[in-house]
mmCIF file of C-alpha atoms in Angstrom:
data_model
loop_
_atom_site.group_PDB
_atom_site.id
_atom_site.type_symbol
_atom_site.label_atom_id
_atom_site.label_comp_id
_atom_site.label_asym_id
_atom_site.label_seq_id
_atom_site.Cartn_x
_atom_site.Cartn_y
_atom_site.Cartn_z
ATOM 1 C CA SER A 1 4.809 33.700 -37.443
ATOM 2 C CA GLN A 2 4.691 35.360 -34.415
ATOM 3 C CA LYS A 3 5.906 39.243 -34.794
ATOM 4 C CA ILE A 4 5.875 42.862 -33.461
ATOM 5 C CA GLU A 5 6.793 45.577 -36.170
ATOM 6 C CA GLN A 6 7.232 49.194 -35.727
ATOM 7 C CA ASN A 7 7.382 51.787 -38.498
ATOM 8 C CA SER A 8 11.301 51.601 -39.315
ATOM 9 C CA GLU A 9 11.748 55.022 -40.941
ATOM 10 C CA ALA A 10 12.397 58.187 -38.322
ATOM 11 C CA LEU A 11 9.785 60.210 -38.045
ATOM 12 C CA ASN A 12 10.643 63.578 -38.321
ATOM 13 C CA ILE A 13 8.302 66.453 -36.524
ATOM 14 C CA GLN A 14 7.657 69.920 -36.006
ATOM 15 C CA GLU A 15 8.005 71.281 -32.091
ATOM 16 C CA GLY A 16 4.395 71.358 -30.439
ATOM 17 C CA LYS A 17 3.143 68.801 -33.182
ATOM 18 C CA THR A 18 1.670 65.450 -31.873
ATOM 19 C CA ALA A 19 3.633 62.653 -32.867
ATOM 20 C CA THR A 20 2.133 59.149 -33.138
ATOM 21 C CA LEU A 21 4.032 55.919 -33.401
ATOM 22 C CA THR A 22 2.611 52.762 -34.149
ATOM 23 C CA CYS A 23 2.986 49.365 -32.468
ATOM 24 C CA ASN A 24 1.607 46.336 -35.389
ATOM 25 C CA TYR A 25 1.808 42.468 -33.706
ATOM 26 C CA THR A 26 0.456 39.633 -35.086
ATOM 27 C CA ASN A 27 0.072 35.584 -33.384
ATOM 28 C CA TYR A 28 0.806 36.679 -30.342
ATOM 29 C CA SER A 29 -2.424 37.236 -27.543
ATOM 30 C CA PRO A 30 -0.557 39.780 -25.356
ATOM 31 C CA ALA A 31 -2.249 40.504 -21.121
ATOM 32 C CA TYR A 32 -0.471 44.062 -21.420
ATOM 33 C CA LEU A 33 1.996 46.027 -23.690
ATOM 34 C CA GLN A 34 4.322 48.339 -22.854
ATOM 35 C CA TRP A 35 6.134 51.792 -23.881
ATOM 36 C CA TYR A 36 9.968 52.525 -23.270
ATOM 37 C CA ARG A 37 12.297 55.364 -24.950
ATOM 38 C CA GLN A 38 15.903 54.785 -25.533
ATOM 39 C CA ASP A 39 18.592 57.427 -25.967
ATOM 40 C CA PRO A 40 21.826 56.851 -27.807
ATOM 41 C CA GLY A 41 24.470 54.256 -25.921
ATOM 42 C CA ARG A 42 21.388 53.988 -22.782
ATOM 43 C CA GLY A 43 19.141 51.544 -21.791
ATOM 44 C CA PRO A 44 15.753 51.606 -22.321
ATOM 45 C CA VAL A 45 12.847 53.740 -20.098
ATOM 46 C CA PHE A 46 9.789 52.057 -19.350
ATOM 47 C CA LEU A 47 6.841 55.146 -19.984
ATOM 48 C CA LEU A 48 3.922 53.179 -20.145
ATOM 49 C CA LEU A 49 1.824 50.414 -20.024
ATOM 50 C CA ILE A 50 -1.502 48.887 -21.235
ATOM 51 C CA ARG A 51 -3.527 46.077 -20.280
ATOM 52 C CA GLU A 52 -5.223 44.456 -22.763
ATOM 53 C CA ASN A 53 -8.623 45.804 -20.872
ATOM 54 C CA GLU A 54 -7.910 49.336 -21.819
ATOM 55 C CA LYS A 55 -8.807 51.132 -24.206
ATOM 56 C CA GLU A 56 -6.266 54.427 -23.565
ATOM 57 C CA LYS A 57 -3.279 55.727 -21.190
ATOM 58 C CA ARG A 58 -2.554 58.807 -20.168
ATOM 59 C CA LYS A 59 0.215 60.473 -18.785
ATOM 60 C CA GLU A 60 1.286 63.914 -18.369
ATOM 61 C CA ARG A 61 2.069 64.488 -22.713
ATOM 62 C CA LEU A 62 1.718 60.623 -23.160
ATOM 63 C CA LYS A 63 -1.152 58.685 -24.519
ATOM 64 C CA VAL A 64 -1.505 55.385 -25.314
ATOM 65 C CA THR A 65 -3.869 53.276 -27.504
ATOM 66 C CA PHE A 66 -3.881 49.583 -27.634
ATOM 67 C CA ASP A 67 -6.666 48.198 -29.674
ATOM 68 C CA THR A 68 -7.011 43.671 -28.821
ATOM 69 C CA THR A 69 -8.955 43.403 -32.019
ATOM 70 C CA LEU A 70 -6.424 45.102 -35.089
ATOM 71 C CA LYS A 71 -3.387 44.040 -32.553
ATOM 72 C CA GLN A 72 -2.235 47.310 -32.595
ATOM 73 C CA SER A 73 -1.077 49.957 -29.738
ATOM 74 C CA LEU A 74 -0.586 53.525 -31.535
ATOM 75 C CA PHE A 75 1.696 56.180 -28.401
ATOM 76 C CA HIS A 76 0.678 59.576 -28.679
ATOM 77 C CA ILE A 77 3.077 62.719 -27.734
ATOM 78 C CA THR A 78 1.248 65.235 -27.496
ATOM 79 C CA ALA A 79 3.065 69.250 -27.765
ATOM 80 C CA SER A 80 6.707 66.726 -29.075
ATOM 81 C CA GLN A 81 9.670 69.324 -27.876
ATOM 82 C CA PRO A 82 13.591 68.902 -28.939
ATOM 83 C CA ALA A 83 14.014 66.991 -25.542
ATOM 84 C CA ASP A 84 10.901 64.624 -27.289
ATOM 85 C CA SER A 85 13.794 63.250 -29.674
ATOM 86 C CA ALA A 86 14.743 59.515 -29.047
ATOM 87 C CA THR A 87 14.117 55.906 -29.832
ATOM 88 C CA TYR A 88 10.505 54.683 -28.721
ATOM 89 C CA LEU A 89 10.337 51.009 -28.216
ATOM 90 C CA CYS A 90 7.094 48.576 -27.341
ATOM 91 C CA ALA A 91 6.757 45.037 -25.603
ATOM 92 C CA LEU A 92 4.783 43.041 -24.943
ATOM 93 C CA ASP A 93 4.512 40.139 -22.167
ATOM 94 C CA GLY A 94 6.152 36.544 -24.850
ATOM 95 C CA SER A 95 4.568 34.651 -22.092
ATOM 96 C CA SER A 96 2.101 34.604 -18.492
ATOM 97 C CA ASN A 97 3.807 35.083 -15.115
ATOM 98 C CA THR A 98 7.728 35.699 -16.305
ATOM 99 C CA GLY A 99 7.462 38.978 -17.022
ATOM 100 C CA LYS A 100 9.325 38.128 -19.865
ATOM 101 C CA LEU A 101 9.247 40.829 -22.873
ATOM 102 C CA ILE A 102 9.280 40.501 -26.713
ATOM 103 C CA PHE A 103 10.156 44.088 -28.266
ATOM 104 C CA GLY A 104 9.752 46.229 -31.454
ATOM 105 C CA GLN A 105 12.521 47.348 -33.388
ATOM 106 C CA GLY A 106 11.898 51.032 -32.455
ATOM 107 C CA THR A 107 10.802 53.395 -33.814
ATOM 108 C CA THR A 108 13.543 56.932 -34.259
ATOM 109 C CA LEU A 109 11.633 60.186 -33.172
ATOM 110 C CA GLN A 110 13.050 63.666 -34.517
ATOM 111 C CA VAL A 111 11.824 66.771 -33.359
ATOM 112 C CA LYS A 112 12.730 69.899 -34.795
ATOM 113 C CA PRO A 113 12.753 73.166 -33.232
ATOM 114 C CA ASP B 1 15.771 55.192 -6.608
ATOM 115 C CA VAL B 2 15.465 51.679 -8.234
ATOM 116 C CA LYS B 3 18.840 50.821 -9.790
ATOM 117 C CA VAL B 4 19.849 48.859 -12.024
ATOM 118 C CA THR B 5 24.099 47.978 -12.246
ATOM 119 C CA GLN B 6 26.373 46.059 -14.997
ATOM 120 C CA SER B 7 29.877 46.361 -14.243
ATOM 121 C CA SER B 8 31.367 47.642 -17.562
ATOM 122 C CA ARG B 9 30.054 50.095 -20.205
ATOM 123 C CA TYR B 10 32.911 49.652 -22.810
ATOM 124 C CA LEU B 11 34.873 46.267 -23.589
ATOM 125 C CA VAL B 12 37.279 45.091 -25.569
ATOM 126 C CA LYS B 13 37.896 41.390 -25.808
ATOM 127 C CA ARG B 14 39.941 39.317 -28.071
ATOM 128 C CA THR B 15 38.313 36.133 -30.001
ATOM 129 C CA GLY B 16 38.039 32.881 -28.182
ATOM 130 C CA GLU B 17 38.162 34.596 -24.476
ATOM 131 C CA LYS B 18 35.813 33.901 -21.651
ATOM 132 C CA VAL B 19 33.675 36.563 -20.942
ATOM 133 C CA PHE B 20 31.946 38.263 -17.854
ATOM 134 C CA LEU B 21 28.994 40.086 -17.369
ATOM 135 C CA GLU B 22 27.647 40.901 -14.716
ATOM 136 C CA CYS B 23 24.677 42.699 -13.454
ATOM 137 C CA VAL B 24 23.181 43.966 -9.861
ATOM 138 C CA GLN B 25 19.577 45.276 -9.110
ATOM 139 C CA ASP B 26 18.586 47.091 -6.013
ATOM 140 C CA MET B 27 14.526 46.237 -6.003
ATOM 141 C CA ASP B 28 14.325 43.195 -4.343
ATOM 142 C CA HIS B 29 13.233 41.594 -7.674
ATOM 143 C CA GLU B 30 12.256 38.278 -8.620
ATOM 144 C CA ASN B 31 13.040 38.680 -12.399
ATOM 145 C CA MET B 32 16.106 39.442 -14.719
ATOM 146 C CA PHE B 33 17.386 39.484 -18.142
ATOM 147 C CA TRP B 34 19.807 39.570 -20.664
ATOM 148 C CA TYR B 35 18.861 41.193 -23.756
ATOM 149 C CA ARG B 36 21.432 41.788 -26.851
ATOM 150 C CA GLN B 37 21.083 45.267 -29.278
ATOM 151 C CA ASP B 38 21.669 45.273 -33.278
ATOM 152 C CA PRO B 39 21.002 47.247 -35.047
ATOM 153 C CA GLY B 40 18.529 46.394 -37.354
ATOM 154 C CA LEU B 41 16.996 43.421 -35.491
ATOM 155 C CA GLY B 42 16.493 45.285 -31.900
ATOM 156 C CA LEU B 43 16.556 43.816 -28.226
ATOM 157 C CA ARG B 44 16.418 40.453 -28.240
ATOM 158 C CA LEU B 45 15.857 38.152 -25.557
ATOM 159 C CA ILE B 46 19.072 35.476 -24.662
ATOM 160 C CA TYR B 47 18.215 34.774 -21.185
ATOM 161 C CA PHE B 48 15.915 34.833 -18.209
ATOM 162 C CA SER B 49 15.802 33.879 -14.558
ATOM 163 C CA TYR B 50 12.500 33.824 -12.142
ATOM 164 C CA ASP B 51 14.276 32.734 -9.319
ATOM 165 C CA VAL B 52 17.768 32.000 -7.635
ATOM 166 C CA LYS B 53 19.303 29.174 -9.660
ATOM 167 C CA MET B 54 16.374 29.293 -11.751
ATOM 168 C CA LYS B 55 17.096 30.093 -15.986
ATOM 169 C CA GLU B 56 15.191 29.914 -19.488
ATOM 170 C CA LYS B 57 16.526 29.866 -22.402
ATOM 171 C CA GLY B 58 15.531 33.314 -24.177
ATOM 172 C CA ASP B 59 15.234 33.603 -28.202
ATOM 173 C CA ILE B 60 19.034 33.054 -28.998
ATOM 174 C CA PRO B 61 21.041 31.624 -26.116
ATOM 175 C CA GLU B 62 23.710 29.789 -28.529
ATOM 176 C CA GLY B 63 27.434 30.799 -26.832
ATOM 177 C CA TYR B 64 25.795 32.283 -23.703
ATOM 178 C CA SER B 65 25.342 30.882 -20.305
ATOM 179 C CA VAL B 66 23.798 32.319 -17.085
ATOM 180 C CA SER B 67 24.413 32.385 -13.211
ATOM 181 C CA ARG B 68 22.136 33.907 -10.632
ATOM 182 C CA GLU B 69 23.393 32.890 -7.401
ATOM 183 C CA LYS B 70 22.158 35.662 -5.769
ATOM 184 C CA LYS B 71 18.433 37.329 -6.121
ATOM 185 C CA GLU B 72 20.462 40.290 -6.773
ATOM 186 C CA ARG B 73 23.346 39.246 -9.388
ATOM 187 C CA PHE B 74 22.518 37.483 -12.568
ATOM 188 C CA SER B 75 25.792 37.438 -15.064
ATOM 189 C CA LEU B 76 25.957 36.263 -18.643
ATOM 190 C CA ILE B 77 29.411 34.831 -19.355
ATOM 191 C CA LEU B 78 30.665 34.199 -23.253
ATOM 192 C CA GLU B 79 32.710 30.595 -23.156
ATOM 193 C CA SER B 80 34.478 31.426 -26.184
ATOM 194 C CA ALA B 81 33.814 34.826 -27.571
ATOM 195 C CA SER B 82 33.075 35.352 -31.412
ATOM 196 C CA THR B 83 33.275 38.487 -33.407
ATOM 197 C CA ASN B 84 29.522 38.214 -34.190
ATOM 198 C CA GLN B 85 29.207 38.649 -30.030
ATOM 199 C CA THR B 86 29.837 42.213 -30.859
ATOM 200 C CA SER B 87 26.932 43.621 -29.497
ATOM 201 C CA MET B 88 24.940 46.271 -26.960
ATOM 202 C CA TYR B 89 24.407 43.545 -24.309
ATOM 203 C CA LEU B 90 21.866 44.782 -21.862
ATOM 204 C CA CYS B 91 20.738 43.388 -18.318
ATOM 205 C CA ALA B 92 17.052 44.227 -17.338
ATOM 206 C CA SER B 93 15.335 43.465 -13.820
ATOM 207 C CA GLY B 94 11.283 43.105 -13.456
ATOM 208 C CA GLY B 95 9.313 42.209 -9.827
ATOM 209 C CA LEU B 96 6.205 39.843 -9.802
ATOM 210 C CA ALA B 97 4.477 43.753 -8.785
ATOM 211 C CA GLU B 98 5.825 45.778 -11.118
ATOM 212 C CA ILE B 99 5.989 43.828 -14.699
ATOM 213 C CA HIS B 100 7.743 46.395 -16.885
ATOM 214 C CA GLY B 101 11.839 46.388 -16.730
ATOM 215 C CA PHE B 102 14.090 48.405 -15.123
ATOM 216 C CA PHE B 103 17.302 48.324 -17.627
ATOM 217 C CA GLY B 104 21.057 48.661 -16.835
ATOM 218 C CA PRO B 105 22.937 50.921 -18.939
ATOM 219 C CA GLY B 106 23.933 48.778 -21.097
ATOM 220 C CA THR B 107 28.174 46.625 -22.071
ATOM 221 C CA ARG B 108 29.338 47.804 -25.353
ATOM 222 C CA LEU B 109 31.266 44.912 -26.208
ATOM 223 C CA THR B 110 33.664 44.389 -28.658
ATOM 224 C CA VAL B 111 35.064 41.265 -29.715
ATOM 225 C CA LEU B 112 38.379 41.241 -32.167
#
């Protein structure tokens, strides 16, 4: 069956450290994978998109990698800050040309000062 | 600034009531989506639409219907609300050029 999985346990790290979140998928062949941030009671906000032919993408303190052989994406936040505390969702395209996204359950990140 | 708005942030309804959730986007996007989000289950797609008057079932369409009469507006209808439809409902839009989703703030629906 098709699955997209993120670590359901919360990730607690110290301010200034690098946070690494994992997204694994099975039985999909996505053309791209996306990462979103969601704060409590709010809708998700898009952060980064990485395509299947890209290994790595960066945006300020964020870095995403995409390994289609391992069927895995890693999301890194360097020099983390308490304001980075949120739930992070990965999503991949469920079918071509419709923009339909399939989401993981999300990983909650807590950055302690 | 791009915007997706939803008609209510919080809504309380009774079992059996007909419920309308409205979503409006101002980005001229072709695609619009309705998700529900529940603890432990994540975001699940209910319905989506890739054009006016077009609709496609998502993963959990049972008990819901949708309407898209205008490009900017996508409505989710609960024909007869039930307690298991208590959830956070999120609308999103996306364009052919911008394939990521722009989400609304969500509607937290409670069915008593």
